[in-house]
Amino acid sequence: MRLERQYHDLSRPIREFAFVVDALEEGLRLDALLRAHYPWKSRTHYQRMVARGDVLLDDRPSKASVRVRRGMRVVVKLPADPRAPEQETADDLVFLYEDDALAAIDKPSGMTVHPTGRIRHGTLINKLHARYRSEEEDADVVPRLAHRLDQDTSGVVLIVKSRRVDALVTEQFTRREVEKTYLALVEGVPDEAEGLVDAPMKRDPHGGSHLHMHVHRDGQVARSRWRVLRAFRRHALLALSPLTGRQHQLRVHMAHVGHPILCDHLYGDVRPLMRPDGPDVVLLDRLALHAHRLQLAHPLTGEPLDFTSPLPADLRLAVDALAAGEGNA
């Protein structure tokens, strides 16, 4: 049986999560380990799950106080989700490109790319499994995400269709040979036409979320380029290019230089963008960040690939309204 066949078919309801204890986790209590992996539930909640037998350690029930060892397999059984469809569908996916090795998807804002504890269906990877998974071994394809976008970020996502292609594309990302360009509406207007943010980043222990990052001198190297495309009186449309690949890098860097991306609930002002003139009308109520362009070499042929997603309608309308209401700077 091929290795890919061992992966769950995510086009059907997810009944469990599983992971293997690594070296850094050895010695943790089982309930603390579960809280670390799935922080959206309390430690008490996981203690009750363990007591009910909903958590297995190496295929056996256990106790919340057990200290785990490296290599142990943890399985968390999930209750049925009445909202989950019996079969996911890929009918609403927009493909920018596809061949036997990879595909490029134009992801809408609001779509999560991968199942989490809170969101277990309707994600991009669920839908891709609906398109590519098959009961026939020779036809079965396990799609993988070559990179990720935040839930509220729209735009280009690259999909790979095999482990070999995944490794080759990952190598391009590691060597920083993949070029990514984002479009963003930001607060204020930069003084210069373009610039470089060179500010190391690390997780923020006081950020209120395990995903929260901040600029810190002891962080990992993080560099981003920005360029003004259109300037209004109080806002600007920028082209952003991450030169490194840190989590939330563009969002953190733009906030760091005093121009946070609009409607950013973590690093800026979560309030929606209102129409600058006329009635009290919401122009935009989602993160104003769009993955506009992705360029790389085809992992098998070396052919240059250039995938572009146009500015989506909600951001385009916001730009037009700002131009009409604020005028150009």
Tab-separated table of C-alpha atoms in Angstrom:
chain	number	residue	atom	x	y	z
A	1	MET	CA	0.000	0.000	0.000
A	2	ARG	CA	1.324	3.463	-0.860
A	3	LEU	CA	2.283	5.764	2.016
A	4	GLU	CA	-0.315	8.321	0.885
A	5	ARG	CA	-3.120	5.846	1.568
A	6	GLN	CA	-2.401	6.174	5.313
A	7	TYR	CA	-3.672	9.769	5.322
A	8	HIS	CA	-7.301	10.324	6.297
A	9	ASP	CA	-9.641	11.352	3.515
A	10	LEU	CA	-10.657	14.815	4.723
A	11	SER	CA	-13.537	15.066	2.279
A	12	ARG	CA	-15.570	13.207	4.915
A	13	PRO	CA	-16.253	14.221	8.555
A	14	ILE	CA	-13.163	14.237	10.801
A	15	ARG	CA	-13.597	11.808	13.683
A	16	GLU	CA	-10.230	12.176	15.415
A	17	PHE	CA	-6.949	14.075	15.686
A	18	ALA	CA	-3.636	12.261	16.167
A	19	PHE	CA	0.008	13.164	16.722
A	20	VAL	CA	3.266	11.651	17.959
A	21	VAL	CA	5.058	12.997	21.056
A	22	ASP	CA	8.366	14.622	20.138
A	23	ALA	CA	11.561	15.045	22.173
A	24	LEU	CA	10.643	18.502	23.491
A	25	GLU	CA	7.281	17.232	24.776
A	26	GLU	CA	8.658	14.225	26.655
A	27	GLY	CA	7.810	14.300	30.344
A	28	LEU	CA	4.717	16.498	30.042
A	29	ARG	CA	1.468	15.434	31.671
A	30	LEU	CA	-1.024	14.171	29.110
A	31	ASP	CA	-3.583	16.894	29.903
A	32	ALA	CA	-0.923	19.631	29.613
A	33	LEU	CA	0.234	18.157	26.302
A	34	LEU	CA	-3.299	18.225	24.910
A	35	ARG	CA	-3.724	21.843	26.018
A	36	ALA	CA	-0.456	22.748	24.261
A	37	HIS	CA	-1.535	21.103	20.995
A	38	TYR	CA	-5.142	22.268	21.060
A	39	PRO	CA	-5.290	25.519	23.103
A	40	TRP	CA	-8.905	26.342	22.220
A	41	LYS	CA	-10.116	24.055	25.074
A	42	SER	CA	-9.244	24.199	28.774
A	43	ARG	CA	-7.040	21.719	30.608
A	44	THR	CA	-10.090	20.690	32.653
A	45	HIS	CA	-11.939	19.908	29.427
A	46	TYR	CA	-9.148	17.549	28.357
A	47	GLN	CA	-9.092	15.902	31.772
A	48	ARG	CA	-12.770	15.052	31.306
A	49	MET	CA	-12.071	13.701	27.796
A	50	VAL	CA	-9.288	11.480	29.128
A	51	ALA	CA	-11.557	10.202	31.924
A	52	ARG	CA	-14.260	9.321	29.362
A	53	GLY	CA	-11.766	7.376	27.261
A	54	ASP	CA	-11.883	9.867	24.383
A	55	VAL	CA	-8.077	10.142	24.406
A	56	LEU	CA	-5.885	7.127	23.637
A	57	LEU	CA	-2.174	6.830	24.339
A	58	ASP	CA	-0.570	4.164	22.129
A	59	ASP	CA	-4.080	2.836	21.388
A	60	ARG	CA	-5.017	2.470	25.079
A	61	PRO	CA	-7.008	4.608	27.538
A	62	SER	CA	-4.838	6.491	29.988
A	63	LYS	CA	-4.886	9.021	32.830
A	64	ALA	CA	-4.544	12.793	32.583
A	65	SER	CA	-1.606	12.716	35.012
A	66	VAL	CA	0.492	10.284	32.946
A	67	ARG	CA	3.877	11.642	31.816
A	68	VAL	CA	4.284	11.025	28.100
A	69	ARG	CA	7.375	9.639	26.410
A	70	ARG	CA	8.875	10.482	23.051
A	71	GLY	CA	7.372	8.427	20.220
A	72	MET	CA	4.021	7.798	21.917
A	73	ARG	CA	1.003	8.215	19.640
A	74	VAL	CA	-1.848	10.329	20.963
A	75	VAL	CA	-5.331	9.988	19.447
A	76	VAL	CA	-8.120	12.417	20.365
A	77	LYS	CA	-11.590	11.189	19.438
A	78	LEU	CA	-13.994	13.916	18.345
A	79	PRO	CA	-17.750	14.078	18.830
A	80	ALA	CA	-19.866	14.148	15.710
A	81	ASP	CA	-20.363	17.637	14.278
A	82	PRO	CA	-24.003	18.006	13.162
A	83	ARG	CA	-22.973	20.850	10.810
A	84	ALA	CA	-20.444	18.743	8.920
A	85	PRO	CA	-21.481	17.556	5.457
A	86	GLU	CA	-21.282	13.850	4.753
A	87	GLN	CA	-19.227	14.713	1.674
A	88	GLU	CA	-17.292	17.926	1.031
A	89	THR	CA	-17.443	19.566	-2.379
A	90	ALA	CA	-14.838	21.422	-4.441
A	91	ASP	CA	-17.359	23.062	-6.766
A	92	ASP	CA	-16.695	26.558	-5.442
A	93	LEU	CA	-12.888	26.466	-5.784
A	94	VAL	CA	-11.363	28.817	-8.363
A	95	PHE	CA	-8.344	27.321	-10.138
A	96	LEU	CA	-5.750	29.671	-11.583
A	97	TYR	CA	-3.639	26.774	-12.924
A	98	GLU	CA	-3.467	22.995	-12.757
A	99	ASP	CA	-1.304	20.172	-14.118
A	100	ASP	CA	-0.389	16.674	-12.913
A	101	ALA	CA	2.138	18.022	-10.382
A	102	LEU	CA	0.517	21.087	-8.841
A	103	ALA	CA	-2.315	23.590	-8.876
A	104	ALA	CA	-2.848	27.224	-7.932
A	105	ILE	CA	-6.069	28.216	-6.137
A	106	ASP	CA	-7.596	31.676	-5.752
A	107	LYS	CA	-8.687	31.471	-2.109
A	108	PRO	CA	-11.470	33.779	-0.916
A	109	SER	CA	-11.227	35.696	2.340
A	110	GLY	CA	-12.892	33.834	5.196
A	111	MET	CA	-11.862	30.348	4.081
A	112	THR	CA	-9.561	28.517	6.497
A	113	VAL	CA	-6.896	26.527	4.700
A	114	HIS	CA	-6.666	23.550	7.075
A	115	PRO	CA	-8.911	21.961	9.735
A	116	THR	CA	-8.374	23.107	13.312
A	117	GLY	CA	-10.142	22.268	16.530
A	118	ARG	CA	-12.768	24.938	15.969
A	119	ILE	CA	-13.133	24.508	12.207
A	120	ARG	CA	-13.276	20.928	11.037
A	121	HIS	CA	-15.029	21.175	7.661
A	122	GLY	CA	-15.360	23.543	4.719
A	123	THR	CA	-11.638	24.322	4.707
A	124	LEU	CA	-9.499	24.500	1.572
A	125	ILE	CA	-7.815	21.172	2.257
A	126	ASN	CA	-11.213	19.503	2.922
A	127	LYS	CA	-12.383	20.697	-0.478
A	128	LEU	CA	-9.165	19.625	-2.195
A	129	HIS	CA	-9.557	16.146	-0.731
A	130	ALA	CA	-13.050	16.048	-2.224
A	131	ARG	CA	-11.516	16.755	-5.623
A	132	TYR	CA	-8.451	14.500	-5.513
A	133	ARG	CA	-8.925	11.595	-3.093
A	134	SER	CA	-10.081	8.269	-4.537
A	135	GLU	CA	-10.882	4.774	-3.303
A	136	GLU	CA	-8.831	3.489	-6.236
A	137	GLU	CA	-5.200	3.341	-5.140
A	138	ASP	CA	-3.760	4.291	-8.531
A	139	ALA	CA	-6.030	7.330	-8.764
A	140	ASP	CA	-5.666	8.513	-5.161
A	141	VAL	CA	-3.892	11.859	-4.739
A	142	VAL	CA	-3.186	13.473	-1.351
A	143	PRO	CA	-3.029	17.233	-1.989
A	144	ARG	CA	-0.713	19.307	0.191
A	145	LEU	CA	-0.430	23.034	0.772
A	146	ALA	CA	2.942	24.394	-0.330
A	147	HIS	CA	2.337	27.407	1.965
A	148	ARG	CA	-0.530	28.897	3.933
A	149	LEU	CA	-2.627	32.031	4.083
A	150	ASP	CA	-4.467	33.350	7.126
A	151	GLN	CA	-8.217	32.785	7.131
A	152	ASP	CA	-9.026	36.414	6.289
A	153	THR	CA	-6.293	36.777	3.637
A	154	SER	CA	-7.441	36.159	0.064
A	155	GLY	CA	-5.419	35.201	-2.980
A	156	VAL	CA	-3.026	32.660	-4.487
A	157	VAL	CA	-2.380	29.358	-2.694
A	158	LEU	CA	-0.094	26.755	-4.258
A	159	ILE	CA	-1.102	23.075	-4.043
A	160	VAL	CA	1.270	20.136	-4.646
A	161	LYS	CA	0.129	16.628	-5.508
A	162	SER	CA	2.956	14.350	-4.328
A	163	ARG	CA	5.697	14.094	-1.713
A	164	ARG	CA	8.362	14.505	-4.387
A	165	VAL	CA	6.876	17.737	-5.722
A	166	ASP	CA	6.302	18.935	-2.156
A	167	ALA	CA	10.005	18.468	-1.359
A	168	LEU	CA	11.128	20.240	-4.545
A	169	VAL	CA	8.831	23.218	-3.963
A	170	THR	CA	9.857	23.391	-0.296
A	171	GLU	CA	13.469	23.586	-1.429
A	172	GLN	CA	12.633	26.623	-3.572
A	173	PHE	CA	10.938	28.286	-0.615
A	174	THR	CA	13.920	27.476	1.609
A	175	ARG	CA	16.345	28.968	-0.918
A	176	ARG	CA	14.033	32.018	-1.155
A	177	GLU	CA	13.582	31.525	-4.875
A	178	VAL	CA	9.788	31.905	-4.687
A	179	GLU	CA	8.607	35.488	-5.153
A	180	LYS	CA	5.389	36.561	-3.438
A	181	THR	CA	3.614	39.877	-3.834
A	182	TYR	CA	0.710	40.987	-1.665
A	183	LEU	CA	-1.620	43.959	-1.942
A	184	ALA	CA	-2.705	45.708	1.244
A	185	LEU	CA	-4.719	48.710	2.333
A	186	VAL	CA	-3.016	50.361	5.302
A	187	GLU	CA	-3.584	53.148	7.795
A	188	GLY	CA	-1.846	56.397	6.898
A	189	VAL	CA	0.447	57.215	3.996
A	190	PRO	CA	4.192	56.369	4.133
A	191	ASP	CA	6.565	59.321	3.741
A	192	GLU	CA	8.599	57.497	1.099
A	193	ALA	CA	7.504	55.763	-2.117
A	194	GLU	CA	9.060	52.451	-1.057
A	195	GLY	CA	11.100	50.913	1.703
A	196	LEU	CA	12.454	47.862	3.507
A	197	VAL	CA	11.478	46.655	6.965
A	198	ASP	CA	14.326	44.683	8.563
A	199	ALA	CA	12.993	43.708	11.984
A	200	PRO	CA	13.452	40.280	13.659
A	201	MET	CA	10.345	38.576	15.013
A	202	LYS	CA	9.369	36.001	17.594
A	203	ARG	CA	6.248	34.780	19.360
A	204	ASP	CA	4.770	37.298	21.782
A	205	PRO	CA	4.238	35.614	25.185
A	206	HIS	CA	1.838	38.401	26.166
A	207	GLY	CA	-0.087	38.531	22.915
A	208	GLY	CA	-3.177	36.714	24.114
A	209	SER	CA	-2.875	34.061	21.383
A	210	HIS	CA	-0.334	31.331	20.639
A	211	LEU	CA	-0.256	32.731	17.080
A	212	HIS	CA	0.627	36.276	18.116
A	213	MET	CA	4.042	37.551	16.968
A	214	HIS	CA	6.008	40.723	17.671
A	215	VAL	CA	9.211	42.466	16.695
A	216	HIS	CA	12.031	41.555	19.086
A	217	ARG	CA	15.806	41.888	18.855
A	218	ASP	CA	16.196	38.210	19.815
A	219	GLY	CA	13.767	37.008	17.157
A	220	GLN	CA	14.342	35.344	13.812
A	221	VAL	CA	15.492	37.388	10.838
A	222	ALA	CA	12.468	38.941	9.090
A	223	ARG	CA	12.610	41.302	6.114
A	224	SER	CA	9.799	42.788	4.011
A	225	ARG	CA	9.715	45.240	1.110
A	226	TRP	CA	6.860	47.674	0.543
A	227	ARG	CA	5.940	50.052	-2.260
A	228	VAL	CA	3.149	52.619	-2.493
A	229	LEU	CA	0.779	51.940	-5.385
A	230	ARG	CA	-1.880	54.534	-4.555
A	231	ALA	CA	-1.908	57.155	-1.811
A	232	PHE	CA	-5.076	58.738	-0.427
A	233	ARG	CA	-5.307	61.348	2.329
A	234	ARG	CA	-5.527	58.902	5.243
A	235	HIS	CA	-4.838	55.499	3.675
A	236	ALA	CA	-2.640	53.862	1.052
A	237	LEU	CA	-2.637	50.804	-1.180
A	238	LEU	CA	0.728	49.029	-0.950
A	239	ALA	CA	2.512	46.192	-2.731
A	240	LEU	CA	4.246	44.038	-0.100
A	241	SER	CA	6.945	41.423	-0.683
A	242	PRO	CA	8.049	39.157	2.185
A	243	LEU	CA	11.749	38.321	1.775
A	244	THR	CA	11.534	35.819	4.625
A	245	GLY	CA	8.631	33.607	5.671
A	246	ARG	CA	7.748	34.327	9.293
A	247	GLN	CA	4.234	33.882	10.630
A	248	HIS	CA	2.143	37.058	10.224
A	249	GLN	CA	5.277	38.786	8.948
A	250	LEU	CA	3.638	41.431	6.763
A	251	ARG	CA	0.996	42.224	9.363
A	252	VAL	CA	3.581	42.628	12.134
A	253	HIS	CA	6.017	44.630	10.009
A	254	MET	CA	3.443	47.106	8.730
A	255	ALA	CA	2.144	47.683	12.249
A	256	HIS	CA	5.757	48.101	13.417
A	257	VAL	CA	6.392	50.964	10.970
A	258	GLY	CA	3.148	52.705	11.906
A	259	HIS	CA	0.997	51.644	8.967
A	260	PRO	CA	-1.050	48.640	10.151
A	261	ILE	CA	-3.157	46.782	7.625
A	262	LEU	CA	-6.815	47.744	7.842
A	263	CYS	CA	-9.222	45.583	9.877
A	264	ASP	CA	-6.403	43.580	11.502
A	265	HIS	CA	-7.792	42.215	14.772
A	266	LEU	CA	-4.338	41.173	16.037
A	267	TYR	CA	-2.001	43.978	15.045
A	268	GLY	CA	-4.121	46.965	14.131
A	269	ASP	CA	-7.606	48.409	14.480
A	270	VAL	CA	-10.266	45.722	14.308
A	271	ARG	CA	-12.990	48.281	13.515
A	272	PRO	CA	-14.361	48.094	9.955
A	273	LEU	CA	-13.415	50.653	7.338
A	274	MET	CA	-16.282	53.108	6.930
A	275	ARG	CA	-17.166	55.149	3.849
A	276	PRO	CA	-15.232	58.457	4.109
A	277	ASP	CA	-18.045	60.531	2.683
A	278	GLY	CA	-21.796	60.214	2.761
A	279	PRO	CA	-23.783	57.785	4.961
A	280	ASP	CA	-22.417	55.599	7.740
A	281	VAL	CA	-21.688	52.624	5.496
A	282	VAL	CA	-19.163	49.811	6.064
A	283	LEU	CA	-16.682	49.573	3.181
A	284	LEU	CA	-14.629	46.657	4.490
A	285	ASP	CA	-14.779	44.437	7.561
A	286	ARG	CA	-12.073	41.872	6.843
A	287	LEU	CA	-8.281	41.946	6.843
A	288	ALA	CA	-7.267	44.128	3.879
A	289	LEU	CA	-4.518	41.780	2.689
A	290	HIS	CA	-4.491	39.917	-0.630
A	291	ALA	CA	-1.921	37.412	-1.954
A	292	HIS	CA	-1.737	38.903	-5.429
A	293	ARG	CA	1.112	37.105	-7.180
A	294	LEU	CA	3.268	33.976	-6.789
A	295	GLN	CA	6.287	33.246	-9.003
A	296	LEU	CA	8.471	30.146	-9.019
A	297	ALA	CA	10.034	27.566	-11.320
A	298	HIS	CA	8.013	24.464	-12.117
A	299	PRO	CA	9.482	21.803	-9.793
A	300	LEU	CA	9.673	19.164	-12.565
A	301	THR	CA	10.313	21.100	-15.771
A	302	GLY	CA	11.979	24.286	-14.550
A	303	GLU	CA	9.501	26.362	-16.576
A	304	PRO	CA	8.785	29.796	-15.009
A	305	LEU	CA	5.353	29.913	-13.381
A	306	ASP	CA	3.580	33.180	-12.634
A	307	PHE	CA	0.201	33.012	-10.889
A	308	THR	CA	-1.805	36.203	-10.398
A	309	SER	CA	-5.041	36.795	-8.533
A	310	PRO	CA	-6.707	40.147	-9.275
A	311	LEU	CA	-7.778	42.375	-6.407
A	312	PRO	CA	-11.083	40.885	-5.196
A	313	ALA	CA	-14.305	42.836	-5.445
A	314	ASP	CA	-14.517	43.900	-1.778
A	315	LEU	CA	-11.004	45.363	-1.760
A	316	ARG	CA	-11.479	46.928	-5.194
A	317	LEU	CA	-14.671	48.651	-4.025
A	318	ALA	CA	-12.879	49.899	-0.905
A	319	VAL	CA	-10.048	51.337	-3.003
A	320	ASP	CA	-12.507	53.083	-5.341
A	321	ALA	CA	-14.485	54.509	-2.415
A	322	LEU	CA	-11.329	55.833	-0.737
A	323	ALA	CA	-10.260	57.444	-3.995
A	324	ALA	CA	-13.646	59.107	-4.346
A	325	GLY	CA	-14.031	60.104	-0.694
A	326	GLU	CA	-10.481	61.010	0.301
A	327	GLY	CA	-8.932	61.846	-3.043
A	328	ASN	CA	-5.273	61.275	-3.836
A	329	ALA	CA	-2.614	62.409	-1.390
